[in-house]
Short mmCIF file of N, CA and C in Angstrom, two decimals:
data_model
loop_
_atom_site.label_atom_id
_atom_site.label_comp_id
_atom_site.label_asym_id
_atom_site.label_seq_id
_atom_site.Cartn_x
_atom_site.Cartn_y
_atom_site.Cartn_z
N MET A 1 -16.08 64.00 -22.97
CA MET A 1 -15.44 64.00 -21.67
C MET A 1 -14.14 63.18 -21.73
N SER A 2 -13.10 63.73 -21.21
CA SER A 2 -11.81 62.99 -21.25
C SER A 2 -11.68 62.06 -20.05
N GLU A 3 -11.02 60.96 -20.33
CA GLU A 3 -10.78 60.00 -19.25
C GLU A 3 -9.80 60.53 -18.24
N GLN A 4 -10.03 60.31 -17.01
CA GLN A 4 -9.12 60.76 -15.97
C GLN A 4 -8.05 59.69 -15.79
N GLN A 5 -6.80 60.13 -15.81
CA GLN A 5 -5.68 59.18 -15.70
C GLN A 5 -5.50 58.83 -14.21
N ALA A 6 -5.20 57.59 -14.00
CA ALA A 6 -5.03 57.11 -12.63
C ALA A 6 -3.78 57.71 -12.02
N ALA A 7 -3.87 58.07 -10.77
CA ALA A 7 -2.72 58.64 -10.08
C ALA A 7 -1.66 57.62 -9.89
N PRO A 8 -0.40 58.01 -10.01
CA PRO A 8 0.69 57.04 -9.78
C PRO A 8 0.70 56.60 -8.32
N ASP A 9 1.32 55.52 -8.08
CA ASP A 9 1.47 54.98 -6.76
C ASP A 9 2.16 56.00 -5.87
N ALA A 10 1.62 56.29 -4.69
CA ALA A 10 2.18 57.31 -3.80
C ALA A 10 3.61 56.96 -3.39
N GLY A 11 3.87 55.69 -3.21
CA GLY A 11 5.27 55.24 -2.89
C GLY A 11 6.24 55.54 -4.00
N ALA A 12 5.78 55.38 -5.24
CA ALA A 12 6.66 55.67 -6.42
C ALA A 12 6.94 57.16 -6.49
N VAL A 13 5.93 58.01 -6.24
CA VAL A 13 6.13 59.47 -6.24
C VAL A 13 7.12 59.85 -5.18
N LYS A 14 6.90 59.32 -3.95
CA LYS A 14 7.80 59.66 -2.87
C LYS A 14 9.23 59.20 -3.14
N SER A 15 9.39 58.03 -3.68
CA SER A 15 10.71 57.53 -4.01
C SER A 15 11.39 58.37 -5.08
N ALA A 16 10.64 58.72 -6.09
CA ALA A 16 11.24 59.50 -7.19
C ALA A 16 11.56 60.91 -6.75
N THR A 17 10.72 61.54 -5.97
CA THR A 17 11.00 62.93 -5.49
C THR A 17 12.15 62.91 -4.50
N THR A 18 12.21 61.94 -3.66
CA THR A 18 13.33 61.82 -2.72
C THR A 18 14.64 61.61 -3.45
N ARG A 19 14.61 60.74 -4.45
CA ARG A 19 15.84 60.48 -5.25
C ARG A 19 16.32 61.78 -5.90
N GLU A 20 15.39 62.54 -6.49
CA GLU A 20 15.83 63.81 -7.11
C GLU A 20 16.35 64.76 -6.09
N ALA A 21 15.73 64.90 -4.96
CA ALA A 21 16.21 65.82 -3.93
C ALA A 21 17.58 65.43 -3.43
N VAL A 22 17.77 64.12 -3.21
CA VAL A 22 19.13 63.65 -2.75
C VAL A 22 20.18 63.94 -3.81
N LEU A 23 19.88 63.56 -5.07
CA LEU A 23 20.85 63.81 -6.16
C LEU A 23 21.10 65.31 -6.32
N LYS A 24 20.11 66.15 -6.18
CA LYS A 24 20.31 67.61 -6.25
C LYS A 24 21.25 68.06 -5.16
N ALA A 25 21.00 67.61 -3.93
CA ALA A 25 21.89 68.02 -2.78
C ALA A 25 23.29 67.53 -3.04
N LEU A 26 23.48 66.28 -3.54
CA LEU A 26 24.83 65.76 -3.82
C LEU A 26 25.49 66.54 -4.93
N LEU A 27 24.73 66.80 -6.00
CA LEU A 27 25.23 67.56 -7.13
C LEU A 27 25.72 68.94 -6.71
N ASP A 28 24.92 69.62 -5.86
CA ASP A 28 25.36 70.94 -5.40
C ASP A 28 26.62 70.86 -4.61
N GLU A 29 26.73 69.87 -3.75
CA GLU A 29 27.96 69.65 -2.89
C GLU A 29 29.16 69.38 -3.77
N VAL A 30 28.98 68.45 -4.77
CA VAL A 30 30.06 68.10 -5.66
C VAL A 30 30.47 69.29 -6.53
N LYS A 31 29.49 70.03 -7.07
CA LYS A 31 29.82 71.18 -7.92
C LYS A 31 30.59 72.21 -7.17
N GLU A 32 30.24 72.51 -5.94
CA GLU A 32 30.97 73.50 -5.12
C GLU A 32 32.37 73.01 -4.86
N ALA A 33 32.52 71.73 -4.49
CA ALA A 33 33.84 71.18 -4.22
C ALA A 33 34.69 71.17 -5.50
N TYR A 34 34.05 70.84 -6.67
CA TYR A 34 34.78 70.84 -7.92
C TYR A 34 35.33 72.21 -8.28
N GLU A 35 34.49 73.21 -8.14
CA GLU A 35 34.92 74.57 -8.51
C GLU A 35 36.07 75.03 -7.63
N GLU A 36 36.00 74.71 -6.33
CA GLU A 36 37.05 75.05 -5.39
C GLU A 36 38.34 74.32 -5.72
N ALA A 37 38.20 73.03 -6.03
CA ALA A 37 39.40 72.22 -6.36
C ALA A 37 39.98 72.73 -7.70
N ARG A 38 39.17 73.03 -8.66
CA ARG A 38 39.68 73.52 -9.95
C ARG A 38 40.46 74.83 -9.80
N THR A 39 39.96 75.71 -8.97
CA THR A 39 40.67 76.99 -8.69
C THR A 39 41.98 76.70 -8.03
N ASP A 40 42.02 75.83 -7.04
CA ASP A 40 43.24 75.47 -6.32
C ASP A 40 44.27 74.85 -7.27
N VAL A 41 43.78 73.95 -8.10
CA VAL A 41 44.68 73.25 -9.03
C VAL A 41 45.29 74.24 -10.03
N GLN A 42 44.46 75.18 -10.58
CA GLN A 42 44.96 76.13 -11.51
C GLN A 42 46.04 76.97 -10.89
N HIS A 43 45.84 77.40 -9.69
CA HIS A 43 46.83 78.21 -8.95
C HIS A 43 48.14 77.42 -8.80
N LEU A 44 48.02 76.16 -8.36
CA LEU A 44 49.21 75.33 -8.18
C LEU A 44 49.93 75.03 -9.50
N LEU A 45 49.16 74.76 -10.56
CA LEU A 45 49.78 74.44 -11.86
C LEU A 45 50.49 75.69 -12.40
N ASP A 46 49.88 76.85 -12.27
CA ASP A 46 50.55 78.08 -12.72
C ASP A 46 51.89 78.27 -11.97
N GLN A 47 51.89 78.04 -10.67
CA GLN A 47 53.13 78.17 -9.90
C GLN A 47 54.16 77.15 -10.33
N GLN A 48 53.71 75.93 -10.53
CA GLN A 48 54.63 74.85 -10.94
C GLN A 48 55.22 75.12 -12.33
N GLU A 49 54.40 75.66 -13.26
CA GLU A 49 54.93 75.97 -14.56
C GLU A 49 55.99 77.05 -14.48
N LYS A 50 55.73 78.09 -13.68
CA LYS A 50 56.71 79.14 -13.55
C LYS A 50 58.02 78.61 -12.95
N ALA A 51 57.92 77.70 -12.01
CA ALA A 51 59.13 77.15 -11.32
C ALA A 51 59.85 76.16 -12.19
N THR A 52 59.11 75.27 -12.93
CA THR A 52 59.78 74.18 -13.64
C THR A 52 59.55 74.17 -15.16
N GLY A 53 58.56 74.93 -15.60
CA GLY A 53 58.22 74.88 -17.06
C GLY A 53 57.29 73.75 -17.43
N ALA A 54 56.96 72.91 -16.48
CA ALA A 54 56.11 71.75 -16.76
C ALA A 54 54.68 72.21 -17.07
N ARG A 55 54.01 71.59 -18.04
CA ARG A 55 52.65 71.91 -18.43
C ARG A 55 51.72 70.73 -18.32
N GLN A 56 52.25 69.52 -18.05
CA GLN A 56 51.43 68.31 -17.89
C GLN A 56 51.77 67.64 -16.59
N PHE A 57 50.73 67.11 -15.93
CA PHE A 57 50.90 66.47 -14.62
C PHE A 57 50.05 65.24 -14.57
N ALA A 58 50.56 64.18 -13.90
CA ALA A 58 49.82 62.96 -13.72
C ALA A 58 48.76 63.13 -12.63
N ALA A 59 47.60 62.54 -12.82
CA ALA A 59 46.56 62.47 -11.80
C ALA A 59 46.53 61.04 -11.32
N ALA A 60 46.64 60.82 -10.04
CA ALA A 60 46.72 59.42 -9.51
C ALA A 60 45.84 59.26 -8.28
N LEU A 61 45.44 58.04 -8.05
CA LEU A 61 44.68 57.67 -6.83
C LEU A 61 45.68 57.67 -5.64
N PRO A 62 45.15 57.68 -4.44
CA PRO A 62 46.02 57.62 -3.28
C PRO A 62 47.04 56.47 -3.27
N ASP A 63 46.72 55.37 -3.90
CA ASP A 63 47.67 54.28 -3.95
C ASP A 63 48.73 54.43 -5.05
N GLY A 64 48.64 55.55 -5.82
CA GLY A 64 49.63 55.80 -6.85
C GLY A 64 49.19 55.40 -8.25
N THR A 65 48.04 54.74 -8.41
CA THR A 65 47.54 54.32 -9.71
C THR A 65 47.19 55.56 -10.55
N LYS A 66 47.85 55.68 -11.73
CA LYS A 66 47.59 56.79 -12.60
C LYS A 66 46.22 56.66 -13.24
N VAL A 67 45.40 57.72 -13.18
CA VAL A 67 44.08 57.69 -13.75
C VAL A 67 43.89 58.69 -14.89
N GLY A 68 44.90 59.58 -15.06
CA GLY A 68 44.79 60.56 -16.13
C GLY A 68 45.90 61.54 -16.11
N THR A 69 45.72 62.61 -16.94
CA THR A 69 46.70 63.64 -17.08
C THR A 69 46.00 64.99 -17.01
N VAL A 70 46.57 65.94 -16.29
CA VAL A 70 46.07 67.31 -16.22
C VAL A 70 47.03 68.19 -16.98
N SER A 71 46.51 68.94 -17.95
CA SER A 71 47.39 69.77 -18.82
C SER A 71 47.00 71.23 -18.78
N LEU A 72 47.95 72.10 -18.69
CA LEU A 72 47.68 73.54 -18.79
C LEU A 72 47.34 73.92 -20.19
N SER A 73 46.48 74.90 -20.36
CA SER A 73 46.14 75.38 -21.71
C SER A 73 45.85 76.87 -21.65
N GLY A 74 45.99 77.50 -22.80
CA GLY A 74 45.65 78.93 -22.93
C GLY A 74 46.64 79.84 -22.22
N GLY A 75 46.28 81.07 -22.26
CA GLY A 75 47.06 82.08 -21.57
C GLY A 75 48.34 82.45 -22.25
N ASP A 76 48.57 81.97 -23.48
CA ASP A 76 49.83 82.31 -24.17
C ASP A 76 49.78 83.78 -24.57
N PRO A 77 50.82 84.49 -24.23
CA PRO A 77 50.86 85.94 -24.53
C PRO A 77 51.01 86.22 -26.04
N ALA A 78 50.34 87.25 -26.48
CA ALA A 78 50.43 87.68 -27.88
C ALA A 78 50.27 89.17 -27.96
N ALA A 79 50.89 89.77 -28.96
CA ALA A 79 50.70 91.23 -29.18
C ALA A 79 49.28 91.48 -29.67
N GLN A 80 48.62 92.42 -29.06
CA GLN A 80 47.23 92.76 -29.45
C GLN A 80 47.09 94.30 -29.48
N ILE A 81 46.34 94.74 -30.44
CA ILE A 81 46.01 96.19 -30.51
C ILE A 81 44.94 96.48 -29.51
N VAL A 82 45.25 97.35 -28.57
CA VAL A 82 44.29 97.72 -27.55
C VAL A 82 43.75 99.15 -27.76
N ASP A 83 44.43 99.94 -28.55
CA ASP A 83 43.99 101.26 -28.85
C ASP A 83 44.25 101.47 -30.37
N GLU A 84 43.21 101.27 -31.17
CA GLU A 84 43.32 101.28 -32.64
C GLU A 84 43.82 102.64 -33.13
N ASP A 85 43.30 103.73 -32.55
CA ASP A 85 43.73 105.05 -33.00
C ASP A 85 45.20 105.31 -32.80
N ALA A 86 45.70 104.98 -31.58
CA ALA A 86 47.08 105.23 -31.25
C ALA A 86 48.00 104.38 -32.14
N PHE A 87 47.62 103.10 -32.34
CA PHE A 87 48.42 102.28 -33.22
C PHE A 87 48.44 102.78 -34.66
N THR A 88 47.25 103.15 -35.17
CA THR A 88 47.19 103.63 -36.54
C THR A 88 48.02 104.90 -36.75
N GLU A 89 47.92 105.85 -35.81
CA GLU A 89 48.68 107.05 -35.91
C GLU A 89 50.19 106.75 -35.91
N TRP A 90 50.62 105.88 -35.02
CA TRP A 90 52.05 105.52 -34.96
C TRP A 90 52.46 104.87 -36.25
N ALA A 91 51.71 103.86 -36.74
CA ALA A 91 52.08 103.10 -37.92
C ALA A 91 52.15 104.00 -39.19
N ARG A 92 51.20 104.95 -39.25
CA ARG A 92 51.21 105.86 -40.41
C ARG A 92 52.48 106.69 -40.43
N GLU A 93 52.95 107.11 -39.25
CA GLU A 93 54.16 107.92 -39.19
C GLU A 93 55.42 107.10 -39.36
N ALA A 94 55.44 105.91 -38.68
CA ALA A 94 56.66 105.08 -38.70
C ALA A 94 56.80 104.30 -40.00
N TYR A 95 55.68 103.94 -40.63
CA TYR A 95 55.70 103.14 -41.85
C TYR A 95 54.71 103.70 -42.86
N PRO A 96 54.97 104.88 -43.41
CA PRO A 96 53.99 105.55 -44.29
C PRO A 96 53.64 104.68 -45.52
N ALA A 97 54.53 103.84 -45.96
CA ALA A 97 54.23 102.98 -47.13
C ALA A 97 53.13 101.97 -46.83
N GLU A 98 52.95 101.70 -45.53
CA GLU A 98 51.92 100.72 -45.13
C GLU A 98 50.54 101.37 -44.87
N ALA A 99 50.52 102.69 -44.93
CA ALA A 99 49.26 103.40 -44.73
C ALA A 99 48.36 103.20 -45.93
N VAL A 100 47.11 102.92 -45.70
CA VAL A 100 46.15 102.68 -46.75
C VAL A 100 45.11 103.80 -46.70
N THR A 101 44.94 104.49 -47.80
CA THR A 101 43.98 105.57 -47.83
C THR A 101 42.69 105.11 -48.46
N ARG A 102 41.67 105.16 -47.71
CA ARG A 102 40.31 104.87 -48.23
C ARG A 102 39.57 106.14 -47.95
N ILE A 103 38.40 106.04 -47.42
CA ILE A 103 37.70 107.25 -46.92
C ILE A 103 38.41 107.64 -45.64
N VAL A 104 38.90 106.66 -44.92
CA VAL A 104 39.66 106.83 -43.69
C VAL A 104 41.01 106.21 -43.90
N LYS A 105 42.05 106.82 -43.41
CA LYS A 105 43.37 106.28 -43.55
C LYS A 105 43.57 105.18 -42.50
N THR A 106 43.99 103.95 -42.96
CA THR A 106 44.24 102.82 -42.06
C THR A 106 45.61 102.25 -42.36
N VAL A 107 45.94 101.18 -41.71
CA VAL A 107 47.20 100.51 -41.94
C VAL A 107 46.94 99.17 -42.59
N ASN A 108 47.81 98.80 -43.55
CA ASN A 108 47.69 97.57 -44.31
C ASN A 108 47.50 96.40 -43.30
N ALA A 109 46.47 95.62 -43.49
CA ALA A 109 46.13 94.51 -42.58
C ALA A 109 47.20 93.44 -42.54
N ALA A 110 47.82 93.14 -43.70
CA ALA A 110 48.91 92.14 -43.76
C ALA A 110 50.10 92.61 -42.96
N PHE A 111 50.41 93.89 -43.09
CA PHE A 111 51.53 94.47 -42.33
C PHE A 111 51.25 94.43 -40.85
N THR A 112 50.01 94.79 -40.45
CA THR A 112 49.62 94.76 -39.03
C THR A 112 49.79 93.34 -38.45
N ALA A 113 49.32 92.37 -39.19
CA ALA A 113 49.40 90.97 -38.73
C ALA A 113 50.85 90.57 -38.59
N LYS A 114 51.73 90.90 -39.54
CA LYS A 114 53.12 90.57 -39.50
C LYS A 114 53.83 91.26 -38.31
N LEU A 115 53.50 92.51 -38.11
CA LEU A 115 54.12 93.28 -37.03
C LEU A 115 53.72 92.69 -35.66
N LEU A 116 52.40 92.38 -35.50
CA LEU A 116 51.93 91.79 -34.23
C LEU A 116 52.60 90.46 -34.01
N GLU A 117 52.77 89.66 -35.09
CA GLU A 117 53.39 88.38 -34.95
C GLU A 117 54.86 88.52 -34.48
N GLU A 118 55.59 89.47 -35.06
CA GLU A 118 56.98 89.74 -34.68
C GLU A 118 57.05 90.19 -33.21
N MET A 119 56.10 91.08 -32.84
CA MET A 119 56.13 91.55 -31.44
C MET A 119 55.81 90.37 -30.50
N THR A 120 54.89 89.53 -30.89
CA THR A 120 54.55 88.35 -30.07
C THR A 120 55.80 87.50 -29.85
N ALA A 121 56.50 87.23 -30.96
CA ALA A 121 57.70 86.40 -30.91
C ALA A 121 58.77 87.03 -30.00
N ALA A 122 58.88 88.35 -30.04
CA ALA A 122 59.88 89.05 -29.23
C ALA A 122 59.40 89.23 -27.81
N GLY A 123 58.10 89.14 -27.60
CA GLY A 123 57.56 89.26 -26.24
C GLY A 123 57.46 90.71 -25.77
N VAL A 124 57.61 91.71 -26.67
CA VAL A 124 57.52 93.11 -26.33
C VAL A 124 56.69 93.87 -27.36
N ALA A 125 55.97 94.86 -26.92
CA ALA A 125 55.18 95.71 -27.82
C ALA A 125 56.06 96.84 -28.33
N ALA A 126 57.03 96.45 -29.12
CA ALA A 126 57.98 97.40 -29.67
C ALA A 126 58.23 97.08 -31.17
N ASP A 127 58.57 98.09 -31.91
CA ASP A 127 58.86 97.95 -33.31
C ASP A 127 60.10 97.05 -33.44
N PRO A 128 60.00 95.92 -34.12
CA PRO A 128 61.15 95.04 -34.28
C PRO A 128 62.33 95.71 -34.98
N ALA A 129 62.09 96.66 -35.84
CA ALA A 129 63.15 97.33 -36.56
C ALA A 129 63.91 98.37 -35.75
N THR A 130 63.20 99.07 -34.88
CA THR A 130 63.82 100.23 -34.18
C THR A 130 63.85 100.00 -32.66
N GLY A 131 63.04 99.12 -32.13
CA GLY A 131 62.97 98.92 -30.70
C GLY A 131 62.06 99.95 -30.02
N GLU A 132 61.47 100.84 -30.80
CA GLU A 132 60.59 101.87 -30.26
C GLU A 132 59.26 101.22 -29.77
N ALA A 133 58.81 101.70 -28.59
CA ALA A 133 57.54 101.21 -28.06
C ALA A 133 56.43 101.59 -29.03
N VAL A 134 55.50 100.63 -29.26
CA VAL A 134 54.41 100.87 -30.21
C VAL A 134 53.16 101.20 -29.40
N PRO A 135 52.69 102.46 -29.56
CA PRO A 135 51.47 102.85 -28.84
C PRO A 135 50.24 102.03 -29.26
N GLY A 136 49.42 101.75 -28.33
CA GLY A 136 48.15 101.06 -28.63
C GLY A 136 48.29 99.52 -28.75
N VAL A 137 49.50 99.00 -28.46
CA VAL A 137 49.70 97.56 -28.52
C VAL A 137 50.23 97.09 -27.17
N GLU A 138 49.73 95.96 -26.72
CA GLU A 138 50.18 95.32 -25.49
C GLU A 138 50.37 93.87 -25.74
N ILE A 139 51.26 93.27 -24.97
CA ILE A 139 51.42 91.80 -24.95
C ILE A 139 50.59 91.29 -23.80
N LYS A 140 49.56 90.53 -24.11
CA LYS A 140 48.72 90.01 -23.08
C LYS A 140 48.13 88.67 -23.47
N ALA A 141 47.62 87.96 -22.50
CA ALA A 141 47.07 86.60 -22.78
C ALA A 141 45.95 86.67 -23.81
N THR A 142 45.98 85.77 -24.72
CA THR A 142 44.94 85.73 -25.77
C THR A 142 43.65 85.12 -25.26
N ARG A 143 43.75 84.29 -24.25
CA ARG A 143 42.58 83.76 -23.58
C ARG A 143 42.97 83.34 -22.16
N ARG A 144 41.98 83.19 -21.36
CA ARG A 144 42.21 82.88 -19.95
C ARG A 144 42.94 81.52 -19.81
N ARG A 145 43.87 81.49 -18.94
CA ARG A 145 44.57 80.25 -18.65
C ARG A 145 43.60 79.25 -18.06
N SER A 146 43.78 78.02 -18.38
CA SER A 146 42.90 76.99 -17.85
C SER A 146 43.71 75.70 -17.80
N HIS A 147 42.98 74.63 -17.53
CA HIS A 147 43.60 73.29 -17.62
C HIS A 147 42.54 72.29 -17.94
N SER A 148 42.95 71.16 -18.42
CA SER A 148 42.01 70.11 -18.80
C SER A 148 42.43 68.79 -18.10
N VAL A 149 41.46 67.96 -17.83
CA VAL A 149 41.72 66.64 -17.28
C VAL A 149 41.35 65.61 -18.34
N ARG A 150 42.31 64.77 -18.69
CA ARG A 150 42.07 63.65 -19.63
C ARG A 150 42.28 62.37 -18.88
N PHE A 151 41.25 61.54 -18.79
CA PHE A 151 41.37 60.28 -18.11
C PHE A 151 42.21 59.31 -18.97
N SER A 152 42.92 58.41 -18.31
CA SER A 152 43.68 57.38 -19.04
C SER A 152 42.72 56.55 -19.90
N PRO A 153 43.16 56.21 -21.09
CA PRO A 153 42.24 55.47 -21.99
C PRO A 153 42.08 54.02 -21.53
N LYS A 154 41.08 53.42 -22.07
CA LYS A 154 40.87 51.99 -21.80
C LYS A 154 42.01 51.19 -22.38
N SER A 155 42.35 50.11 -21.71
CA SER A 155 43.45 49.28 -22.18
C SER A 155 43.17 47.83 -21.77
N LYS A 156 44.04 46.91 -22.19
CA LYS A 156 43.88 45.49 -21.83
C LYS A 156 43.95 45.31 -20.31
N THR A 157 44.87 46.04 -19.68
CA THR A 157 45.01 45.91 -18.22
C THR A 157 43.99 46.73 -17.47
N ASN A 158 43.42 47.73 -18.14
CA ASN A 158 42.37 48.58 -17.51
C ASN A 158 41.25 48.82 -18.52
N PRO A 159 40.35 47.83 -18.63
CA PRO A 159 39.29 47.92 -19.62
C PRO A 159 38.35 49.09 -19.45
N GLY A 160 38.23 49.64 -18.26
CA GLY A 160 37.33 50.77 -18.04
C GLY A 160 38.02 52.12 -18.22
N GLY A 161 39.36 52.16 -18.25
CA GLY A 161 40.06 53.43 -18.29
C GLY A 161 40.17 54.12 -16.91
N GLY A 162 40.77 55.30 -16.92
CA GLY A 162 40.98 56.05 -15.69
C GLY A 162 39.71 56.43 -14.93
N ARG A 163 38.71 56.79 -15.70
CA ARG A 163 37.41 57.17 -15.09
C ARG A 163 36.86 56.03 -14.29
N ALA A 164 36.90 54.80 -14.84
CA ALA A 164 36.40 53.63 -14.15
C ALA A 164 37.21 53.36 -12.90
N LEU A 165 38.52 53.59 -12.95
CA LEU A 165 39.38 53.38 -11.74
C LEU A 165 38.94 54.33 -10.66
N VAL A 166 38.60 55.57 -10.96
CA VAL A 166 38.17 56.52 -9.94
C VAL A 166 36.84 56.01 -9.35
N GLY A 167 35.91 55.54 -10.20
CA GLY A 167 34.65 55.02 -9.73
C GLY A 167 34.84 53.87 -8.76
N GLU A 168 35.71 52.94 -9.14
CA GLU A 168 35.99 51.82 -8.27
C GLU A 168 36.56 52.22 -6.93
N ALA A 169 37.52 53.16 -6.94
CA ALA A 169 38.08 53.65 -5.69
C ALA A 169 37.02 54.35 -4.84
N TRP A 170 36.09 55.07 -5.50
CA TRP A 170 35.01 55.74 -4.75
C TRP A 170 34.13 54.70 -4.06
N ARG A 171 33.76 53.70 -4.82
CA ARG A 171 32.87 52.64 -4.26
C ARG A 171 33.55 51.88 -3.12
N ARG A 172 34.88 51.76 -3.15
CA ARG A 172 35.62 51.10 -2.05
C ARG A 172 35.77 52.02 -0.87
N GLY A 173 35.38 53.29 -1.00
CA GLY A 173 35.45 54.23 0.12
C GLY A 173 36.84 54.89 0.24
N GLU A 174 37.69 54.80 -0.77
CA GLU A 174 39.02 55.34 -0.67
C GLU A 174 39.14 56.83 -0.95
N LEU A 175 38.10 57.45 -1.49
CA LEU A 175 38.19 58.86 -1.95
C LEU A 175 37.34 59.82 -1.18
N ALA A 176 36.28 59.40 -0.57
CA ALA A 176 35.29 60.31 0.01
C ALA A 176 35.94 61.30 0.99
N SER A 177 36.77 60.80 1.89
CA SER A 177 37.35 61.70 2.89
C SER A 177 38.38 62.63 2.23
N LEU A 178 38.92 62.20 1.15
CA LEU A 178 39.94 62.99 0.43
C LEU A 178 39.33 64.15 -0.38
N VAL A 179 38.26 63.84 -1.10
CA VAL A 179 37.71 64.85 -2.00
C VAL A 179 36.42 65.52 -1.55
N LEU A 180 35.64 64.79 -0.78
CA LEU A 180 34.34 65.34 -0.29
C LEU A 180 34.12 64.94 1.17
N PRO A 181 34.83 65.54 2.08
CA PRO A 181 34.69 65.14 3.48
C PRO A 181 33.22 65.26 3.95
N ALA A 182 32.50 66.19 3.40
CA ALA A 182 31.08 66.38 3.85
C ALA A 182 30.23 65.16 3.51
N LEU A 183 30.65 64.40 2.51
CA LEU A 183 29.89 63.22 2.09
C LEU A 183 30.49 61.91 2.55
N ALA A 184 31.64 61.97 3.29
CA ALA A 184 32.27 60.78 3.74
C ALA A 184 31.38 60.15 4.83
N PRO A 185 31.34 58.82 4.92
CA PRO A 185 30.59 58.17 5.97
C PRO A 185 31.17 58.54 7.34
N ALA A 186 30.28 58.68 8.31
CA ALA A 186 30.70 58.97 9.66
C ALA A 186 31.48 57.78 10.20
N GLU A 187 32.44 58.05 11.11
CA GLU A 187 33.15 56.95 11.72
C GLU A 187 32.20 56.15 12.59
N SER A 188 32.39 54.83 12.64
CA SER A 188 31.51 54.03 13.44
C SER A 188 31.92 54.18 14.91
N ASN A 189 30.97 53.84 15.84
CA ASN A 189 31.25 53.94 17.24
C ASN A 189 32.44 53.06 17.65
N ASP A 190 32.57 51.89 17.02
CA ASP A 190 33.70 50.99 17.30
C ASP A 190 34.97 51.65 17.05
N ARG A 191 35.10 52.34 15.88
CA ARG A 191 36.36 53.02 15.49
C ARG A 191 36.64 54.16 16.44
N GLN A 192 35.59 54.95 16.83
CA GLN A 192 35.77 56.05 17.71
C GLN A 192 36.24 55.61 19.08
N GLU A 193 35.69 54.44 19.56
CA GLU A 193 36.10 53.91 20.85
C GLU A 193 37.55 53.38 20.80
N ASP A 194 37.95 52.81 19.66
CA ASP A 194 39.33 52.33 19.51
C ASP A 194 40.33 53.48 19.56
N ASP A 195 39.90 54.65 19.04
CA ASP A 195 40.81 55.82 18.99
C ASP A 195 40.94 56.45 20.39
N ALA A 196 39.96 56.22 21.28
CA ALA A 196 39.97 56.89 22.60
C ALA A 196 40.98 56.26 23.55
#
C-alpha cells in the first residue's frame, strides 16, 4: 500500500492559482498591446526610412532618457527566380554557352548566381548586357521587413542598462498610462475632485 501524500495548505493552493491567473491575464494584455505596438512601429519606421533613409532610431523614456535603439532589418530587395522554366528557356536562348546539358538542359549555376547578383545591384530584372527583361525573375524582398529593439548596455552611470531603466520607470508609475492604459491605476477620488 502506498502512503497517501498530505494535501497542500488550501491557502497556498489559492495563492498559487490566483497568482497564475493574474499573471496569465496580464501576459495576455501585454502580448496584445505589444503586437499592436510592434505593427504600429514597423509602419512608422518604414515611412521614416522612405522619407529620410534612417534605419536606426533611439528609444527613450518620457523624460528623454535613452533606453535603447530600434533598428530596421530585412526586406532588402534581390533578384529571385520565380518561374524556373521561363528563366531557363530565356537563358538558354540568350546565353547558349551557359546552357548545361544533362538529362535535362539547365543553366550554369555560377552564371545564374552572377546574373541574379547583377540584377539585384541594378534593381531591375533585366539582362545587364542588353537591358532585356528576364522572364521568370523578379526583384522582391528576400525576407519580411522587421525591426529589433536593443536595450542600452550596462554602464558605470547605468549599472542595470536600458531594460532596468524601463523597469524603474514602470515601478514609479511613469509608463502604465502610456503603454498599457488598461493596466494603469485608476485615478483617486481626490484627483478626480480636483479636476472637477
